[in-house]
Each structure stands twice: as C-alpha cells, then as structure tokens.
C-alpha cells in the first residue's frame, strides 16, 4: 500500500510583504525555542492577538516534546489538540494535516519545517511575520539562501 503525500497547508502572504526571522541554531535547542516563542508572542501582541506554530514533525509538540520544556505546564498538550491561549494570545497549530480555520492573520513560528515546504505557506495573506527554527544546519542554509534578508533573532 502506498501512501499519498499530503501537501502543507496554504496559509500565508507573498514573501515580499512578510518580515522573516530565524534562529541561528539547529536541533532541540531550548534557548532558541524560548527566544523564537518570545518573539512570536511579542509580534502577536502587536497584531490581532493571535499567531500560529507550524511544525514539520508532529512529535515536536505535546507532552514530553521539545516544546514541553518551553511552554507553560499543560500548554504543549493543549497545543497538540489544535490551539492554546498564552498571555492572552491564541496560538494555533499548523501541521501537514491541520490547517487552523480560526486563525485569521498574524505571525507564524515554523518549527523544523523543511524550507522547501515553506513556499506552500505563502498564498492566502495570513502570515504577517515568519520565524524559522531549523532542525539541521543544512535546513538553515537552504532557508537563508532563499531569504537573505531574514534577520537572526538567536543567539
């Protein structure tokens, strides 16, 4: 039995209008995750008080995940079910299979999403800023080669 490839959800604006940030990190770096989450929530507080976290691998969210050590207690479990409220900001989850219909517009943290899939996020005008956290050095280099204007936020 062959599995069908599921395309990443399409939820963003043309790259020309999105401010892009990245962490100069790789792997499960809790300090990079904290910084990226802090920037995400700060940017969201200046908009409609909502944002999203897009994950390339579903196991990076939920209990005992890389985000479990960064988010307040119980928040990673709530996020794995679709959304969580943090500091009066609604944080939605985006995966290959989940497109948040209630997410209107705001910043998105792309956590371990392969850069070749990021293009599928730039269509509907919903992303105001993109924060990219790579899993590997190669992913970071691919991201930067296609987005040289991106600003480092960590370290």
CSV table of C-alpha atoms in Angstrom, one decimal:
chain,number,residue,atom,x,y,z
A,1,UNK,CA,0.0,0.0,0.0
A,2,UNK,CA,1.5,3.4,-1.0
A,3,UNK,CA,0.9,6.5,1.0
A,4,UNK,CA,-0.2,9.7,-0.7
A,5,UNK,CA,1.9,12.8,0.0
A,6,UNK,CA,-0.1,15.4,1.9
A,7,UNK,CA,0.7,18.9,0.9
A,8,UNK,CA,1.5,21.5,3.6
A,9,UNK,CA,-1.5,23.8,4.2
A,10,UNK,CA,-1.6,27.1,2.4
A,11,UNK,CA,-2.0,30.0,4.8
A,12,UNK,CA,0.2,33.0,4.0
A,13,UNK,CA,1.1,36.1,2.0
A,14,UNK,CA,3.5,36.7,-0.8
A,15,UNK,CA,7.1,36.7,0.5
A,16,UNK,CA,7.5,40.3,-0.5
A,17,UNK,CA,5.3,41.5,2.4
A,18,UNK,CA,6.4,39.1,5.2
A,19,UNK,CA,9.1,40.1,7.7
A,20,UNK,CA,11.3,37.0,8.2
A,21,UNK,CA,13.4,35.9,11.2
A,22,UNK,CA,15.4,32.8,12.0
A,23,UNK,CA,17.3,31.3,14.8
A,24,UNK,CA,21.0,30.5,14.1
A,25,UNK,CA,20.6,27.1,15.7
A,26,UNK,CA,19.8,23.5,15.0
A,27,UNK,CA,18.3,20.6,16.8
A,28,UNK,CA,16.4,20.6,20.0
A,29,UNK,CA,17.9,23.9,21.4
A,30,UNK,CA,15.6,25.0,24.3
A,31,UNK,CA,17.1,28.5,24.3
A,32,UNK,CA,16.4,29.0,20.6
A,33,UNK,CA,12.9,27.8,21.1
A,34,UNK,CA,12.3,30.2,24.1
A,35,UNK,CA,13.6,33.1,22.0
A,36,UNK,CA,11.5,32.2,19.0
A,37,UNK,CA,8.4,31.8,21.1
A,38,UNK,CA,9.1,35.1,22.9
A,39,UNK,CA,9.4,36.9,19.5
A,40,UNK,CA,6.3,35.1,18.2
A,41,UNK,CA,4.2,36.3,21.2
A,42,UNK,CA,5.6,39.8,21.1
A,43,UNK,CA,4.7,40.1,17.4
A,44,UNK,CA,1.3,38.7,18.0
A,45,UNK,CA,0.6,41.1,20.8
A,46,UNK,CA,1.0,43.9,18.3
A,47,UNK,CA,-1.5,42.4,15.9
A,48,UNK,CA,-4.8,40.7,16.3
A,49,UNK,CA,-3.5,38.8,19.4
A,50,UNK,CA,-3.3,35.5,17.5
A,51,UNK,CA,-0.5,33.6,15.9
A,52,UNK,CA,0.4,30.0,14.9
A,53,UNK,CA,3.1,27.4,15.3
A,54,UNK,CA,3.7,25.3,12.2
A,55,UNK,CA,5.5,22.1,12.8
A,56,UNK,CA,7.2,19.8,10.2
A,57,UNK,CA,7.1,16.9,12.6
A,58,UNK,CA,4.1,16.3,14.8
A,59,UNK,CA,6.2,14.9,17.7
A,60,UNK,CA,7.7,18.3,18.5
A,61,UNK,CA,4.5,19.3,20.2
A,62,UNK,CA,2.6,17.7,23.0
A,63,UNK,CA,3.7,16.2,26.4
A,64,UNK,CA,7.3,15.2,26.6
A,65,UNK,CA,8.1,17.1,23.4
A,66,UNK,CA,10.8,19.8,22.6
A,67,UNK,CA,8.1,22.5,23.2
A,68,UNK,CA,7.0,20.9,26.5
A,69,UNK,CA,10.1,22.4,28.3
A,70,UNK,CA,9.4,25.8,26.8
A,71,UNK,CA,5.7,26.3,27.2
A,72,UNK,CA,3.9,26.6,30.5
A,73,UNK,CA,2.8,23.4,32.1
A,74,UNK,CA,0.0,21.7,30.2
A,75,UNK,CA,0.2,24.1,27.2
A,76,UNK,CA,2.0,21.7,24.9
A,77,UNK,CA,-0.7,19.2,25.4
A,78,UNK,CA,-3.4,21.8,24.6
A,79,UNK,CA,-1.5,23.0,21.5
A,80,UNK,CA,-1.2,19.4,20.2
A,81,UNK,CA,-5.0,19.4,20.2
A,82,UNK,CA,-5.1,22.5,18.0
A,83,UNK,CA,-4.7,25.7,20.0
A,84,UNK,CA,-3.7,27.1,23.3
A,85,UNK,CA,-4.1,30.6,25.0
A,86,UNK,CA,-0.7,32.1,26.1
A,87,UNK,CA,-0.5,35.6,27.7
A,88,UNK,CA,-4.0,36.4,26.3
A,89,UNK,CA,-2.8,35.4,22.8
A,90,UNK,CA,-4.4,32.5,20.9
A,91,UNK,CA,-1.7,30.2,19.5
A,92,UNK,CA,-2.9,27.9,16.7
A,93,UNK,CA,-1.2,24.7,15.5
A,94,UNK,CA,-0.5,24.0,11.8
A,95,UNK,CA,0.7,20.7,10.6
A,96,UNK,CA,0.7,18.8,7.3
A,97,UNK,CA,-2.8,17.7,8.2
A,98,UNK,CA,-4.1,20.5,10.3
A,99,UNK,CA,-5.0,24.0,8.9
A,100,UNK,CA,-6.5,26.2,11.6
A,101,UNK,CA,-9.7,27.6,10.2
A,102,UNK,CA,-10.0,30.0,13.1
A,103,UNK,CA,-6.5,31.5,12.5
A,104,UNK,CA,-7.1,34.9,10.9
A,105,UNK,CA,-3.8,36.7,10.4
A,106,UNK,CA,-0.6,37.1,12.3
A,107,UNK,CA,2.9,35.8,12.9
A,108,UNK,CA,3.9,32.2,12.4
A,109,UNK,CA,6.7,30.2,14.0
A,110,UNK,CA,7.9,27.5,11.6
A,111,UNK,CA,9.5,24.8,13.8
A,112,UNK,CA,11.5,22.2,11.9
A,113,UNK,CA,9.6,22.8,8.7
A,114,UNK,CA,11.8,21.9,5.7
A,115,UNK,CA,12.5,25.1,3.8
A,116,UNK,CA,11.3,23.6,0.5
A,117,UNK,CA,7.8,23.3,2.1
A,118,UNK,CA,7.7,27.0,3.3
A,119,UNK,CA,6.6,28.2,-0.1
A,120,UNK,CA,3.2,26.4,0.4
A,121,UNK,CA,2.6,28.8,3.4
A,122,UNK,CA,2.8,32.0,1.2
A,123,UNK,CA,-0.6,32.3,-0.5
A,124,UNK,CA,-3.6,33.4,1.5
A,125,UNK,CA,-2.3,36.6,3.1
A,126,UNK,CA,-2.5,35.4,6.6
A,127,UNK,CA,1.2,35.4,7.8
A,128,UNK,CA,2.5,38.8,8.8
A,129,UNK,CA,5.9,37.6,10.0
A,130,UNK,CA,7.7,34.3,9.8
A,131,UNK,CA,10.0,33.0,12.4
A,132,UNK,CA,12.0,30.0,11.2
A,133,UNK,CA,13.7,27.4,13.6
A,134,UNK,CA,15.7,24.8,11.6
A,135,UNK,CA,16.4,21.2,12.7
A,136,UNK,CA,19.7,20.9,10.7
A,137,UNK,CA,22.4,23.2,9.6
A,138,UNK,CA,21.5,22.3,6.0
A,139,UNK,CA,17.9,23.5,6.5
A,140,UNK,CA,19.1,26.8,7.9
A,141,UNK,CA,21.5,27.3,4.9
A,142,UNK,CA,18.6,26.5,2.5
A,143,UNK,CA,16.4,28.9,4.3
A,144,UNK,CA,19.0,31.7,4.2
A,145,UNK,CA,19.9,31.1,0.6
A,146,UNK,CA,16.3,31.8,-0.5
A,147,UNK,CA,15.7,34.5,2.1
A,148,UNK,CA,18.9,36.5,2.5
A,149,UNK,CA,17.0,39.4,4.1
A,150,UNK,CA,15.9,37.3,7.1
A,151,UNK,CA,17.1,38.6,10.4
A,152,UNK,CA,18.7,36.4,13.1
A,153,UNK,CA,17.0,36.6,16.4
A,154,UNK,CA,19.2,34.0,18.2
A,155,UNK,CA,21.8,33.8,19.5
